[in-house]
Structures are given as structure tokens and as C-alpha cells.
mmCIF file of C-alpha atoms in Angstrom:
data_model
loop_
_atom_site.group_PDB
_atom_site.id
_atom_site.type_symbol
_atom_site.label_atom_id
_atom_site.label_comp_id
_atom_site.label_asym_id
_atom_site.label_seq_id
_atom_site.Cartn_x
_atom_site.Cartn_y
_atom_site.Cartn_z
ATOM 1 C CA UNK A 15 0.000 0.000 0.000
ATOM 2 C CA UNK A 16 1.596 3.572 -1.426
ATOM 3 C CA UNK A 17 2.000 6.073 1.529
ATOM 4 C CA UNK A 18 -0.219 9.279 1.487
ATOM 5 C CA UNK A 19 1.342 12.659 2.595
ATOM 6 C CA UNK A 20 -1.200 14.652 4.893
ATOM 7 C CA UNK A 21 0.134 18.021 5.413
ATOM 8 C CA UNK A 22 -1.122 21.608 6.425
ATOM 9 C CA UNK A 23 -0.653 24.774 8.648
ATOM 10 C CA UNK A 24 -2.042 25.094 12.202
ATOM 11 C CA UNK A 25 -2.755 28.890 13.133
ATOM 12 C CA UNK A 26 -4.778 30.086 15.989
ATOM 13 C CA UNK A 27 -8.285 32.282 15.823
ATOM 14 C CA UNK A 28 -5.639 35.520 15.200
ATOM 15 C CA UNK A 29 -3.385 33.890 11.987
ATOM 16 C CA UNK A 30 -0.793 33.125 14.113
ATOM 17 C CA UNK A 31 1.128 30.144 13.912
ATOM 18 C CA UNK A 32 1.162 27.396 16.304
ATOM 19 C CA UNK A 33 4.209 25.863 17.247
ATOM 20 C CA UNK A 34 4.395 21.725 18.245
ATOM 21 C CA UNK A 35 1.236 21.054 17.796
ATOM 22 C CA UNK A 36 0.320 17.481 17.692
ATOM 23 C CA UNK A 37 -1.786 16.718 14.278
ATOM 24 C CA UNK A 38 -3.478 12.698 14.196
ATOM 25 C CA UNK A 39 -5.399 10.243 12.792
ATOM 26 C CA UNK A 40 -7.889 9.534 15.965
ATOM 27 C CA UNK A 41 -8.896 6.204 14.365
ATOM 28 C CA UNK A 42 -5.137 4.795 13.605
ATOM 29 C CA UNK A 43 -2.379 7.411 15.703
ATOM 30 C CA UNK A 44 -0.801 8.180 12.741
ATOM 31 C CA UNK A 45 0.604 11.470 13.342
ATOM 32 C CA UNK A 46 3.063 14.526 13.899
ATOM 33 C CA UNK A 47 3.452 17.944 15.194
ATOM 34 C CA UNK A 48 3.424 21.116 13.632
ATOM 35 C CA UNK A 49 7.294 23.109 13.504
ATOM 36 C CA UNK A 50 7.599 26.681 14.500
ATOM 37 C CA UNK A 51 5.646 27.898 11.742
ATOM 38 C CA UNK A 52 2.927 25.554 11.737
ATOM 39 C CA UNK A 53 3.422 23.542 9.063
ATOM 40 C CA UNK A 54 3.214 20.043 9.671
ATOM 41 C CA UNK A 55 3.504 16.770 7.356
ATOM 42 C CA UNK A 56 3.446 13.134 8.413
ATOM 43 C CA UNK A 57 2.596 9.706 6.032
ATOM 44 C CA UNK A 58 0.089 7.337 6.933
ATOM 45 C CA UNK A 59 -0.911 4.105 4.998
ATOM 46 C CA UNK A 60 -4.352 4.468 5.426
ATOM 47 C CA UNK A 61 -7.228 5.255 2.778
ATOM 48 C CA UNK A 62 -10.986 6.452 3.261
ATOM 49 C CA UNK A 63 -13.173 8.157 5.827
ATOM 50 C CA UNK A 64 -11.233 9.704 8.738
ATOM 51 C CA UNK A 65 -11.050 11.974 11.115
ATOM 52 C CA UNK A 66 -8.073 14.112 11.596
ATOM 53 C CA UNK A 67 -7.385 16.142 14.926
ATOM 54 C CA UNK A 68 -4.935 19.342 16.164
ATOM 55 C CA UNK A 69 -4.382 19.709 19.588
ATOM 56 C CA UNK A 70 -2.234 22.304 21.138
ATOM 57 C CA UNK A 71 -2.153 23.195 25.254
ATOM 58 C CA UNK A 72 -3.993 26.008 25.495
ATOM 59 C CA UNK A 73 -6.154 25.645 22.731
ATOM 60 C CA UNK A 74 -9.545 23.272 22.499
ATOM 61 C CA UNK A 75 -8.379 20.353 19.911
ATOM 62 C CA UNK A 76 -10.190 20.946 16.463
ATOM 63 C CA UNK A 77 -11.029 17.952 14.679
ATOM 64 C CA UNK A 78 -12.254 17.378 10.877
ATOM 65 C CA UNK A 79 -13.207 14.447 8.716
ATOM 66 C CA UNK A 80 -11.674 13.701 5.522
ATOM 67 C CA UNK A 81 -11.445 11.425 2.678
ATOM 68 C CA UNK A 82 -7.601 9.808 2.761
ATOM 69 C CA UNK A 83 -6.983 8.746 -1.129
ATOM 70 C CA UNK A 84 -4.228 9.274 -3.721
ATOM 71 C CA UNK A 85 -0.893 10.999 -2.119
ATOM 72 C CA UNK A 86 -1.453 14.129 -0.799
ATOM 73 C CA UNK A 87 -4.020 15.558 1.677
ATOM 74 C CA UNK A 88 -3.658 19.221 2.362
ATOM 75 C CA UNK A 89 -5.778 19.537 5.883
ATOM 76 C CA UNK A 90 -5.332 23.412 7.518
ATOM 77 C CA UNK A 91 -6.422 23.697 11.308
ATOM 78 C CA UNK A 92 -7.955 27.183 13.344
ATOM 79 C CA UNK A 93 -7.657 26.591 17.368
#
């Protein structure tokens, strides 16, 4: 099974970047955390219906649902 690149920026309500944030798969774990600019990238190896979270300390965790398929997923975050 081909790897699929899910990548994005996490910013809070102002635009502002947020740093080490931890972006993940709730169903599977697959995940990373988001570098000082908020950009994060990680690969999973799953395909179909899921639902992707941020979480940051400070901030309430924002979650979405999205369809995993070819290889790249471009998923942008607002805590």
C-alpha cells in the first residue's frame, strides 16, 4: 500500500502560527506535530473516511473528517 502525505498549517483564531502542535489520525495514531511555523507533514498508509485532529495546550483540539486517497491531503487547522 503507497504512503499518502497529509500536510497543512495550524494557526490560531488571530493567523498566528502554532508551534508543536500534535496533528493525528484519531482512528489509527498516525501522526506529527506542527514546527515553528505551523506547518506540519506526516505519512500514513491508510485510505478512506477519517477523522483528523490538532491539539495544542492552550487551545480546544479541532477535529475534521476527511477522505484519505491518492498521495497528498492538504488539511489546515484554526484553534
Amino acid at each position: 500500500v503507497a504512503q499518502v502525505k497529509i500536510s497543512g498549517v495550524v494557526k490560531d483564531e488571530t493567523g498566528q502560527p502554532v508551534p508543536f502542535a500534535s496533528v493525528y489520525i484519531d482512528e489509527v495514531f498516525d501522526g506529527g506535530s506542527s514546527e515553528t511555523d505551523g506547518s506540519y507533514q506526516f505519512v500514513s498508509n491508510v485510505r478512506g473516511t477519517y477523522t483528523i485532529a490538532a491539539s495544542a495546550i492552550g487551545f480546544e483540539t479541532s477535529r475534521q473528517q476527511i477522505e484519505i486517497s491518492g498521495s497528498a491531503v492538504i488539511v489546515d487547522f484554526v484553534l
